[in-house]
PDB file of C-alpha atoms in Angstrom:
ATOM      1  CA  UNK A   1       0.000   0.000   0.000  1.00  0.00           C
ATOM      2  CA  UNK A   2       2.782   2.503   0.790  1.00  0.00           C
ATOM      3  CA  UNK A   3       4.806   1.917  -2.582  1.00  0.00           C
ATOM      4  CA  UNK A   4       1.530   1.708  -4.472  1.00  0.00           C
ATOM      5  CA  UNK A   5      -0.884   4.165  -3.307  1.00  0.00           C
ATOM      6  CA  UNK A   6      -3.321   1.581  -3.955  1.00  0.00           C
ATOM      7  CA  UNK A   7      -5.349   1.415  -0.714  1.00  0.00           C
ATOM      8  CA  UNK A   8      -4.758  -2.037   0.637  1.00  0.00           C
ATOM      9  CA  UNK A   9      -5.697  -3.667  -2.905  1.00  0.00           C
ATOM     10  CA  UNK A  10      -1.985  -4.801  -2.899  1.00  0.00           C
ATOM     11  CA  UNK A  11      -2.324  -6.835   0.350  1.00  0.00           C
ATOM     12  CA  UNK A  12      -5.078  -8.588  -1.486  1.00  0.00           C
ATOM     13  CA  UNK A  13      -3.711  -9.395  -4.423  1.00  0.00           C
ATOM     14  CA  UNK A  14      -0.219 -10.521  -2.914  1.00  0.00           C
ATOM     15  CA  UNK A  15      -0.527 -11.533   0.153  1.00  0.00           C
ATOM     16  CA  UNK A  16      -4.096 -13.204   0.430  1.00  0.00           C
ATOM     17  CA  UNK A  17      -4.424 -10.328   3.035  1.00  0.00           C
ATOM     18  CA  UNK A  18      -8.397  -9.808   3.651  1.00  0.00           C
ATOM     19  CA  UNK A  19      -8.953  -6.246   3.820  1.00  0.00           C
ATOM     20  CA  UNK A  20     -10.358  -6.518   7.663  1.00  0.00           C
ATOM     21  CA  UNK A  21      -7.282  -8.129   8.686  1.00  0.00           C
ATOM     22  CA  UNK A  22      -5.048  -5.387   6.718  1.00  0.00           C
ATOM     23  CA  UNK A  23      -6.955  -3.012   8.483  1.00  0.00           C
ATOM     24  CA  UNK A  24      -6.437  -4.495  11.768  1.00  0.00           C
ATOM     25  CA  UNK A  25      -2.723  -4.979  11.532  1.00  0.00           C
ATOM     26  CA  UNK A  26      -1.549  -1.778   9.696  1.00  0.00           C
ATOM     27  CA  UNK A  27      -1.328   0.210  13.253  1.00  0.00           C
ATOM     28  CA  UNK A  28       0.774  -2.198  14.829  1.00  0.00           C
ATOM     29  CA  UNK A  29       3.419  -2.065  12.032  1.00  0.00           C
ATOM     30  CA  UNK A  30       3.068   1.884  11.820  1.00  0.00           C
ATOM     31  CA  UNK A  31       3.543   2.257  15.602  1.00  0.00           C
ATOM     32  CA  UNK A  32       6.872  -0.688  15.301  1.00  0.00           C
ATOM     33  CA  UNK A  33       8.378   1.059  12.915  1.00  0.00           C
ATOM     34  CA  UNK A  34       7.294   4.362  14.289  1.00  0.00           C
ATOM     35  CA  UNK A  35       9.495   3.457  17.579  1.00  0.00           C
ATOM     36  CA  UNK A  36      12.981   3.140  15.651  1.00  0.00           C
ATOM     37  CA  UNK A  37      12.286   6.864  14.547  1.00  0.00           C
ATOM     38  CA  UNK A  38      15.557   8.511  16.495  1.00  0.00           C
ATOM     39  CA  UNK A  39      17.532   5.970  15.325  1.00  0.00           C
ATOM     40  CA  UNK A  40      17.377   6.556  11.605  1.00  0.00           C
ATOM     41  CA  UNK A  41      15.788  10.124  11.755  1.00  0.00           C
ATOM     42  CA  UNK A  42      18.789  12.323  13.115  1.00  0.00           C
ATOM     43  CA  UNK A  43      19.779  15.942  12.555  1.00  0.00           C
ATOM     44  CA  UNK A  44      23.321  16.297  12.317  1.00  0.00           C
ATOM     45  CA  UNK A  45      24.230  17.237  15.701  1.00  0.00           C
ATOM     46  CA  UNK A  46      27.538  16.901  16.241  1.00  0.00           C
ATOM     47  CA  UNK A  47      30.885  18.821  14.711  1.00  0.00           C
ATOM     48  CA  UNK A  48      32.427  15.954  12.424  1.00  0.00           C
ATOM     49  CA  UNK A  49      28.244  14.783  11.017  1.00  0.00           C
ATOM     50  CA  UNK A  50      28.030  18.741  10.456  1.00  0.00           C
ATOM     51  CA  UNK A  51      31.081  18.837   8.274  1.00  0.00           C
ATOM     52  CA  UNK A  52      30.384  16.059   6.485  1.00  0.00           C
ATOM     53  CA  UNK A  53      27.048  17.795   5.755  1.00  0.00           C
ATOM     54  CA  UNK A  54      28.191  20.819   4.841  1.00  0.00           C
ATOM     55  CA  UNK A  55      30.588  19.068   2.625  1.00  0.00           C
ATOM     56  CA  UNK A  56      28.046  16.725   0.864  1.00  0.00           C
ATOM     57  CA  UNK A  57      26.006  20.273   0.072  1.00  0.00           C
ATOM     58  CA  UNK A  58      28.920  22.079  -1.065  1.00  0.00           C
ATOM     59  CA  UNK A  59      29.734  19.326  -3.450  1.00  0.00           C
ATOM     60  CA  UNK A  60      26.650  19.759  -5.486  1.00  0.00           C
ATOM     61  CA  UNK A  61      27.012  23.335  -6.402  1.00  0.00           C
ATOM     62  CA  UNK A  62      29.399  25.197  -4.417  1.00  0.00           C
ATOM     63  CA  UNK A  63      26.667  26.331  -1.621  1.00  0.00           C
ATOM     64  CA  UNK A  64      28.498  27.229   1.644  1.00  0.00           C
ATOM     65  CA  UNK A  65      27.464  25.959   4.925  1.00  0.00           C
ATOM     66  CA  UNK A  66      24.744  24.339   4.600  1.00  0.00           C
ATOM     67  CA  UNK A  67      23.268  21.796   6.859  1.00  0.00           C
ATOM     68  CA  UNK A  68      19.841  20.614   5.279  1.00  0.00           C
ATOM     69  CA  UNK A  69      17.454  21.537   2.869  1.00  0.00           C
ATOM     70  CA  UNK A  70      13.722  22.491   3.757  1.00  0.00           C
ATOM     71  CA  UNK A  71      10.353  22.684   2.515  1.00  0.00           C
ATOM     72  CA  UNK A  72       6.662  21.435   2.924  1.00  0.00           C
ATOM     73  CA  UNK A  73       4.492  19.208   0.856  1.00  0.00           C
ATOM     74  CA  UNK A  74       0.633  18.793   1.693  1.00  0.00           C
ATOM     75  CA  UNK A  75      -0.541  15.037   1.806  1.00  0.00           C
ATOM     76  CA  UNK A  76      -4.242  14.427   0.597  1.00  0.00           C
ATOM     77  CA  UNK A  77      -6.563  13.161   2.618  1.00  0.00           C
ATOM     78  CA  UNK A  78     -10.642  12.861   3.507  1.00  0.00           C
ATOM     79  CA  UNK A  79     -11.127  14.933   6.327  1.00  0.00           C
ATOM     80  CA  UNK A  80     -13.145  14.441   9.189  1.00  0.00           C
ATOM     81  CA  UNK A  81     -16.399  16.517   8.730  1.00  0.00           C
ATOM     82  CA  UNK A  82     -16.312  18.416  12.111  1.00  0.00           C
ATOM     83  CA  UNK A  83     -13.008  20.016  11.518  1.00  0.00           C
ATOM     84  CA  UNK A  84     -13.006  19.930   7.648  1.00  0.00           C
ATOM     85  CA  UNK A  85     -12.019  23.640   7.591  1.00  0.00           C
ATOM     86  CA  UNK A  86      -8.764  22.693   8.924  1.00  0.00           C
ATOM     87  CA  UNK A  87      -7.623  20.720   6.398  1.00  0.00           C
ATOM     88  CA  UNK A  88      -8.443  22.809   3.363  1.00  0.00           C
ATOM     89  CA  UNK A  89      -4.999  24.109   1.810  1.00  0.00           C
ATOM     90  CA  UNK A  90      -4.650  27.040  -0.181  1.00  0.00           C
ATOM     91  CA  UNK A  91      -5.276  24.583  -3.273  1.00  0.00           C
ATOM     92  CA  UNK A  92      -8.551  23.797  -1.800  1.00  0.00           C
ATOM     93  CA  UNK A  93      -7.858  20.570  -1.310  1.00  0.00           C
ATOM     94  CA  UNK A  94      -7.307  18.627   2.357  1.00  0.00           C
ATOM     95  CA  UNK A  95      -4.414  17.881   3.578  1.00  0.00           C
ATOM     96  CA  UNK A  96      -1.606  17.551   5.931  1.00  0.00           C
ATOM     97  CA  UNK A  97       1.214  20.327   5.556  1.00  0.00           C
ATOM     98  CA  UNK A  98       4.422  18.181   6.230  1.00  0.00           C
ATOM     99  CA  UNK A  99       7.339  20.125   6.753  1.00  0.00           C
ATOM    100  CA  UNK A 100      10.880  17.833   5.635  1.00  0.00           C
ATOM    101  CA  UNK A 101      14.142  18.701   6.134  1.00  0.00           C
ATOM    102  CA  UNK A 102      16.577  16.394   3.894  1.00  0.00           C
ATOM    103  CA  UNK A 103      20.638  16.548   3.957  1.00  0.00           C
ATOM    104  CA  UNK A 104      22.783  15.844   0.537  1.00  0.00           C
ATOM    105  CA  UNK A 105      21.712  12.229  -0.011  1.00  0.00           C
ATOM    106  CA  UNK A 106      18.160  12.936   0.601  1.00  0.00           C
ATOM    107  CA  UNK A 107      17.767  11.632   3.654  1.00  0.00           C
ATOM    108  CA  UNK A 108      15.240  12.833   6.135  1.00  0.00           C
ATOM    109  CA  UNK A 109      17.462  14.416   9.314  1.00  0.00           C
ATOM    110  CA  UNK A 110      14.164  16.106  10.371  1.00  0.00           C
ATOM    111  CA  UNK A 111      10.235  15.852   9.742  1.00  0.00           C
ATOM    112  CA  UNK A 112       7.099  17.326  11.353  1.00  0.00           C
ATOM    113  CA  UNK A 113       3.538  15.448  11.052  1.00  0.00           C
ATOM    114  CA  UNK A 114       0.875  17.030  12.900  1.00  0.00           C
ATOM    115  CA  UNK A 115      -0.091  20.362  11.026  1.00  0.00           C
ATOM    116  CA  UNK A 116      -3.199  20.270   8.653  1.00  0.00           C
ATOM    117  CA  UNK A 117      -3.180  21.802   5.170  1.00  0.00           C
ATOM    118  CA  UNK A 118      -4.570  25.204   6.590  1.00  0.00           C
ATOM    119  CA  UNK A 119      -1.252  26.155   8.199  1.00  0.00           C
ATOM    120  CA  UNK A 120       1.286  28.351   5.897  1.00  0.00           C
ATOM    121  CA  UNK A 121       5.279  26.646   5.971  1.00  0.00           C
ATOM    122  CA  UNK A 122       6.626  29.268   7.838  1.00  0.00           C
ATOM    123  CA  UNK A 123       4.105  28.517  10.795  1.00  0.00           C
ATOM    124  CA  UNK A 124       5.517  25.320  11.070  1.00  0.00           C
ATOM    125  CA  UNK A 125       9.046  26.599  10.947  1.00  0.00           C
ATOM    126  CA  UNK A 126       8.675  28.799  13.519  1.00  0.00           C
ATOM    127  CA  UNK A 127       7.106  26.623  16.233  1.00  0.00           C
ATOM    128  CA  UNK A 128       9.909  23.836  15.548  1.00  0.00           C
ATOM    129  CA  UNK A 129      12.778  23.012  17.958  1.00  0.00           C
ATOM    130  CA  UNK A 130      15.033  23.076  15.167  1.00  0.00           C
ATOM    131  CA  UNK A 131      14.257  26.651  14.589  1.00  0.00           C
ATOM    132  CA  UNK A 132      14.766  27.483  18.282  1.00  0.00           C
ATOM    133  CA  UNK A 133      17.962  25.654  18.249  1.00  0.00           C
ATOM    134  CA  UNK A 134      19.402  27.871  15.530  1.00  0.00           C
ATOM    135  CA  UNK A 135      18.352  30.414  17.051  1.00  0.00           C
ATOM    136  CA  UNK A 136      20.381  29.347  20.003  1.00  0.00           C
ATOM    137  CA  UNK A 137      23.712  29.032  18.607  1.00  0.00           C
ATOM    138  CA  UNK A 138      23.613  25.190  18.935  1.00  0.00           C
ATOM    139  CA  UNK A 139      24.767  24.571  14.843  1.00  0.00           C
ATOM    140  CA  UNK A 140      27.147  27.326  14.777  1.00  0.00           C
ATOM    141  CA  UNK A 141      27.369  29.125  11.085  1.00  0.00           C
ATOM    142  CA  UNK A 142      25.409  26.247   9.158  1.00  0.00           C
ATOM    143  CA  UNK A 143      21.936  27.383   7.889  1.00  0.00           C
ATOM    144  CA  UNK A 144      19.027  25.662   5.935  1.00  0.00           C
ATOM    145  CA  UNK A 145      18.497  26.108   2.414  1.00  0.00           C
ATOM    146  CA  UNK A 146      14.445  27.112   2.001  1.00  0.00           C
ATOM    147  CA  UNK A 147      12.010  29.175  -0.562  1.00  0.00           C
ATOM    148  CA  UNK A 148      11.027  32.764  -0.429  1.00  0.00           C
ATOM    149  CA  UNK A 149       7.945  31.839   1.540  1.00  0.00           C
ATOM    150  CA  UNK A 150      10.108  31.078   4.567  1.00  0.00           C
ATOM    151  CA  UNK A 151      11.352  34.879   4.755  1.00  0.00           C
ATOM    152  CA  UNK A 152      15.520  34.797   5.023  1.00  0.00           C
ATOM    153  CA  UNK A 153      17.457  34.818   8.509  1.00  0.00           C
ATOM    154  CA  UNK A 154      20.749  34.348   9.191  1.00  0.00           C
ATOM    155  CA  UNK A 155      20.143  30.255   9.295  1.00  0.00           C
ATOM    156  CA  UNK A 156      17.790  30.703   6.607  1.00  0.00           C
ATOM    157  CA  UNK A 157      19.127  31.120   2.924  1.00  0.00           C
ATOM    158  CA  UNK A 158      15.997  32.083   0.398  1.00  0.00           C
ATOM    159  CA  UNK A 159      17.189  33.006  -3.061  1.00  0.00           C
ATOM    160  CA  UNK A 160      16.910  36.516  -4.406  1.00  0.00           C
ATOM    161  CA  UNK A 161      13.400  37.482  -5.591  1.00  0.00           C
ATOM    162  CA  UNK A 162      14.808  40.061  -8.874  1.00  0.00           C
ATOM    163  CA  UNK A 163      18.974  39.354  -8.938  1.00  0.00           C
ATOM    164  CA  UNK A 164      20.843  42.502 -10.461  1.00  0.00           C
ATOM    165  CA  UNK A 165      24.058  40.745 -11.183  1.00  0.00           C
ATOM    166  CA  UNK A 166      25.691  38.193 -12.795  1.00  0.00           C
ATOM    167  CA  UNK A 167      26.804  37.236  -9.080  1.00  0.00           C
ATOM    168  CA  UNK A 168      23.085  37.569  -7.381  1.00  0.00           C
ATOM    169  CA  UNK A 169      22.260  35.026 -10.457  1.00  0.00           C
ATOM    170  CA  UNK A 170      25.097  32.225 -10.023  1.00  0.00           C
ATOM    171  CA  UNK A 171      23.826  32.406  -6.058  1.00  0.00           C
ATOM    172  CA  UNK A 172      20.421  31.793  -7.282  1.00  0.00           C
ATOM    173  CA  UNK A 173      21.431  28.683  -9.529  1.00  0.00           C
ATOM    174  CA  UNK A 174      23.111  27.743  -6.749  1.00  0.00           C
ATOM    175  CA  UNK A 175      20.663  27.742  -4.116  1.00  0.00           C
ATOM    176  CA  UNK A 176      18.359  26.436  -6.955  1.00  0.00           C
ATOM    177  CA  UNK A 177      20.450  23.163  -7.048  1.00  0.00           C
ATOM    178  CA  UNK A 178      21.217  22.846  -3.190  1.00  0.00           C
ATOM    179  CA  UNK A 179      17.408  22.469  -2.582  1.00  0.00           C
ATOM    180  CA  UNK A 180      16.148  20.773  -4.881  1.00  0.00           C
ATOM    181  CA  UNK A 181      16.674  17.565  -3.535  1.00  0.00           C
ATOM    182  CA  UNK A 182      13.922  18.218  -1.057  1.00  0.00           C
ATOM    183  CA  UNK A 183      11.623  19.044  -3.626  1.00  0.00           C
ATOM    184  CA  UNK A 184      12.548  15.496  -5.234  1.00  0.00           C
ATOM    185  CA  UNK A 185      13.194  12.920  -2.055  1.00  0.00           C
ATOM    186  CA  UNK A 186       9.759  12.850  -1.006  1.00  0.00           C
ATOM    187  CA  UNK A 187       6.914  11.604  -3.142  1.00  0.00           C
ATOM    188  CA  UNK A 188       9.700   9.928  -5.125  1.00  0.00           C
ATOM    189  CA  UNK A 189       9.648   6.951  -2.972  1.00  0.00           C
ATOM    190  CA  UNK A 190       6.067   6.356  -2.006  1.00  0.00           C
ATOM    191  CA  UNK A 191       3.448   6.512  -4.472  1.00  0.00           C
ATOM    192  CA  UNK A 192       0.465   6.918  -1.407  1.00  0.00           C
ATOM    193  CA  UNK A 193       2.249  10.343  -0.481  1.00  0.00           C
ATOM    194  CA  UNK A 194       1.491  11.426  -4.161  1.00  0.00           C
ATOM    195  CA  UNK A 195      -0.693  13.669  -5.787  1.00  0.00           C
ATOM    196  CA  UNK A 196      -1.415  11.128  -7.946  1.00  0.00           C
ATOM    197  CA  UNK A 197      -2.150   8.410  -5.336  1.00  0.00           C
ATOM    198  CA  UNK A 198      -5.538  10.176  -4.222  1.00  0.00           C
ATOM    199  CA  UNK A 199      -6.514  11.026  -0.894  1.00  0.00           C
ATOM    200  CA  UNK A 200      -5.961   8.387   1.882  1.00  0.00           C
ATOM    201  CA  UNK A 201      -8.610   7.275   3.309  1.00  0.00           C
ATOM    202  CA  UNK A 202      -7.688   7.040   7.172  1.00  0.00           C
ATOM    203  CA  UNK A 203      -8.149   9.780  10.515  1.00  0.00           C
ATOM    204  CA  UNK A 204      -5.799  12.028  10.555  1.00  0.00           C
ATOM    205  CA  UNK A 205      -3.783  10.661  12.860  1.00  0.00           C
ATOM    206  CA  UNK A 206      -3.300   7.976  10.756  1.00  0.00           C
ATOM    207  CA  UNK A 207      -2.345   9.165   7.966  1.00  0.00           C
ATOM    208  CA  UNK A 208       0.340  11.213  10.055  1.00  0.00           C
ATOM    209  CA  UNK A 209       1.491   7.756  11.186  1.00  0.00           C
ATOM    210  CA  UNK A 210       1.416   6.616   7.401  1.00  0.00           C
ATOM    211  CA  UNK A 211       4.197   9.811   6.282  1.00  0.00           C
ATOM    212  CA  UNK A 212       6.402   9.276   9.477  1.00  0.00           C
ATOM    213  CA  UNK A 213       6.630   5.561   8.320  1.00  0.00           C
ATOM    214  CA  UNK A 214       7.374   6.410   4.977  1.00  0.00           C
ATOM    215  CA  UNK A 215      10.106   8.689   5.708  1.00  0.00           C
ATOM    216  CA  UNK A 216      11.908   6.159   8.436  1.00  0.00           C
ATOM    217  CA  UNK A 217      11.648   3.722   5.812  1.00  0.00           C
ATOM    218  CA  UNK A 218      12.434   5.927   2.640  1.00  0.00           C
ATOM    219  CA  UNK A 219      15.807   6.495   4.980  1.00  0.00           C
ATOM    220  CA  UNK A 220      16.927   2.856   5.375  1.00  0.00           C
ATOM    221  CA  UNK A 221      16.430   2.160   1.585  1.00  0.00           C
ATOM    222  CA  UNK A 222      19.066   5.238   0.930  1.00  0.00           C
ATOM    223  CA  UNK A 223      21.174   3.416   3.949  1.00  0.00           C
ATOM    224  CA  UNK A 224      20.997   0.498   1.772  1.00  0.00           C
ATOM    225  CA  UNK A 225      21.485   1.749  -1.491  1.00  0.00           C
ATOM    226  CA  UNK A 226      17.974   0.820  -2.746  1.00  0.00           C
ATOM    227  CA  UNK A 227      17.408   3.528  -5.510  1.00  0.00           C
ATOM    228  CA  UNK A 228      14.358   5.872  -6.112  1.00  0.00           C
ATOM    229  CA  UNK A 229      11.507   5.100  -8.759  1.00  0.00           C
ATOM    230  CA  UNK A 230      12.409   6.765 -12.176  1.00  0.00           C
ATOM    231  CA  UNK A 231       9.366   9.357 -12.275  1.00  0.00           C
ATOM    232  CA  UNK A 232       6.563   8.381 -14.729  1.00  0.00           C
ATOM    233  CA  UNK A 233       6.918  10.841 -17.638  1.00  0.00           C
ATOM    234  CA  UNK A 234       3.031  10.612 -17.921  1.00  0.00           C
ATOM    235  CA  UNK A 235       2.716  11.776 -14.568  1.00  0.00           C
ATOM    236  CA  UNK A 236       1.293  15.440 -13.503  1.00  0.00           C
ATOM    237  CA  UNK A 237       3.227  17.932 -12.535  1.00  0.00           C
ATOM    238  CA  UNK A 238       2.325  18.498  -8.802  1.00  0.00           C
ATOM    239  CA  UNK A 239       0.252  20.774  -8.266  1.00  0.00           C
ATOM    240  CA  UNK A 240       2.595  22.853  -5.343  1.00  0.00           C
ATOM    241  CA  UNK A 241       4.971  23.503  -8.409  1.00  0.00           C
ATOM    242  CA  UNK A 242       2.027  25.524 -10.719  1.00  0.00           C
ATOM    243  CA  UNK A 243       1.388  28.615  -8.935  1.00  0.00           C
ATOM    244  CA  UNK A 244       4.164  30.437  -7.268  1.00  0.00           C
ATOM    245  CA  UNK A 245       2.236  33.128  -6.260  1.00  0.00           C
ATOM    246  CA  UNK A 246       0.356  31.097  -4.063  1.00  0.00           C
ATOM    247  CA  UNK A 247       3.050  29.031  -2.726  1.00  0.00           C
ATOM    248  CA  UNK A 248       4.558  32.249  -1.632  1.00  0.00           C
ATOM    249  CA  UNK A 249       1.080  33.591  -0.471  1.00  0.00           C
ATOM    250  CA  UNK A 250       1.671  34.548   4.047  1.00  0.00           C
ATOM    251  CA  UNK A 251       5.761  34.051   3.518  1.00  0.00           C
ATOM    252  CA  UNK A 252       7.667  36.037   6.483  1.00  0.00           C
ATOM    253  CA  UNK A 253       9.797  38.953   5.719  1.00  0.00           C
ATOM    254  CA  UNK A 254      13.658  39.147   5.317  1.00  0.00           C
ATOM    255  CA  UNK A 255      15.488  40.180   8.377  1.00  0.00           C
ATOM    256  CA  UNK A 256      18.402  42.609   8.244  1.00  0.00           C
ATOM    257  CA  UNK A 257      20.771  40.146   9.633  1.00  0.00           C
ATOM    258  CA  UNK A 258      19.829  37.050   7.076  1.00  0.00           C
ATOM    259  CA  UNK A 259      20.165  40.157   3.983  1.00  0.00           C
ATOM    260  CA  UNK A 260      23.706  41.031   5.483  1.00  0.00           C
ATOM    261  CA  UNK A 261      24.472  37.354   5.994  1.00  0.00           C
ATOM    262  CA  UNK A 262      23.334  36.681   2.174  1.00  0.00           C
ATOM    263  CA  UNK A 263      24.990  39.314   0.861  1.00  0.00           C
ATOM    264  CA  UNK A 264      28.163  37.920   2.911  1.00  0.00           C
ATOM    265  CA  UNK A 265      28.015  34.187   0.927  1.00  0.00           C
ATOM    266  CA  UNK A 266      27.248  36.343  -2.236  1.00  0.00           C
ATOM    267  CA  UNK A 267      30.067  38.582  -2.228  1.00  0.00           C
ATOM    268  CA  UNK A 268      32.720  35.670  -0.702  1.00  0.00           C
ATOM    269  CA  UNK A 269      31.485  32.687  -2.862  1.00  0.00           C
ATOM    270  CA  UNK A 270      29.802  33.687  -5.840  1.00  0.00           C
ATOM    271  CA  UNK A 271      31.070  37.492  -6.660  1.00  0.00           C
ATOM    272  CA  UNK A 272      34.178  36.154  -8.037  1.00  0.00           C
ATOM    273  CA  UNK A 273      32.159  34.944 -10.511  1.00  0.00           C
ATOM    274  CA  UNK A 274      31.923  37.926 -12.234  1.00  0.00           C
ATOM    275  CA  UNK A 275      31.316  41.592 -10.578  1.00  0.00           C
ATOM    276  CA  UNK A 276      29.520  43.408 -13.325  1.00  0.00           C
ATOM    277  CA  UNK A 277      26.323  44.254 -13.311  1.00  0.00           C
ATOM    278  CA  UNK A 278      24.097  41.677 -14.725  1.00  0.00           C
ATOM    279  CA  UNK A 279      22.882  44.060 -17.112  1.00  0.00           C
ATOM    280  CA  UNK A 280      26.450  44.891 -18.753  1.00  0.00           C
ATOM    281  CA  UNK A 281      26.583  40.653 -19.915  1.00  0.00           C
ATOM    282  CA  UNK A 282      23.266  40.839 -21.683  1.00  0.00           C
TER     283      UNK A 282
END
């Protein structure tokens, strides 16, 4: 069911699995596998798994520092009638807003299940304890790479809304690059997460079970090499990806000290690249 998005038809047609019994024993694996969460969902917490982070990000496109990449991704589902409201996303759909942090192999290091679709990303971001723990000091200079919606800190890296130069432009492509791997681990894996899977049919407390589950698992297949599904060309784009106006509908604003901080990578990692304006290249 969680590789298919079929809705327990797979247990019948594979395992001779009646559909009462499925039903029955799909908590009791949720909740097993639930319990090895903090051993294979881990941010990188100390000095040496930090470097090696930072390294891993820096490999794919020169992006300094960085320790994950974040976003959100609303999961479909039926919602319960008396709280309906809830769950309708800005798509006017229902949902679950899942907010994923992912590290240079696409791994999950960090994952919150429990908002509904009505609650913008930055919400989420800001009532985390990894928030409050950059905010603290407790990762030193490494920073997350995130959207525009998320508004831009100094541990938050958004990419310029208009660049001027050619050097504004190679940080975008770069940032581009860094985070895209987010935008790709997720639904890649398990076609019930997908767009194209439906809605899932369980409480919502269920289906929160479901995505943790998914993403403990989704980590020991990268542990153990086991690649991602090729994405079906015939598939449709997701709908989060069509209208950036609306993904970037409630984001936070820029703080001086994430500007200055931005301006700092720009001018130390990317101005190099060339320092005339962009307009003098085209």
């Amino acid at each position: 069911m969680l590789a298919s998005g079929s809705f327990q038809t797979t247990g019948d047609l594979v395992g001779g699995i009646s559909q009462p019994s499925f039903s029955a024993f799909l908590p009791k694996v949720l909740d097993a596998i639930i319990r090895l969460t903090p051993r294979h969902i881990c941010f990188p917490n100390t000095l040496q798994k930090q470097q090696e982070t930072k390294q891993g990000f820096y490999a794919i496109s020169g992006f300094p520092h960085v320790l994950g990449a974040i976003d959100c991704t609303h999961v479909r589902l039926v919602p319960p009638a008396a709280t309906e409201h809830l769950y309708r996303n800005r798509k006017h759909t229902h949902s679950i807003n899942v907010q994923a942090i992912v590290d240079h192999q696409g791994m999950f290091t960090n994952i919150m299940v429990k908002y509904p679709g009505s609650v913008h990303d930055s919400f989420i971001f800001r009532h985390c304890t990894i928030n409050q723990h950059f905010q603290d000091g407790r990762y030193g200079n490494g920073l997350l790479v995130a959207d525009q919606g998320y508004g831009i800190q100094p541990w938050i890296m958004t990419p310029f809304g208009n660049p001027s130069t050619a050097a504004e432009l190679a940080y975008n492509e770069a940032h581009k690059r860094t985070r895209s791997i987010v935008e790709r681990t997720f639904k890649s894996r398990f076609r019930c997460l997908d767009i194209t899977g439906g809605s899932l049919l369980y409480s919502p407390e269920m289906v929160c079970k479901i995505i943790l589950t998914c993403s403990i698992l989704h980590n020991i297949c990268i542990k153990r090499n086991t690649p991602l599904l090729e994405p079906d060309p015939y598939m449709p784009e997701d709908e989060e990806e069509e209208d950036a106006a609306l993904q970037h509908e409630g984001e936070q604003p820029n703080t001086a000290a994430g500007v200055r901080r931005r301006q700092h990578i720009v001018n130390n990692f990317f101005f190099i690249l060339s320092p005339s304006p962009l307009n003098e290249l085209l």
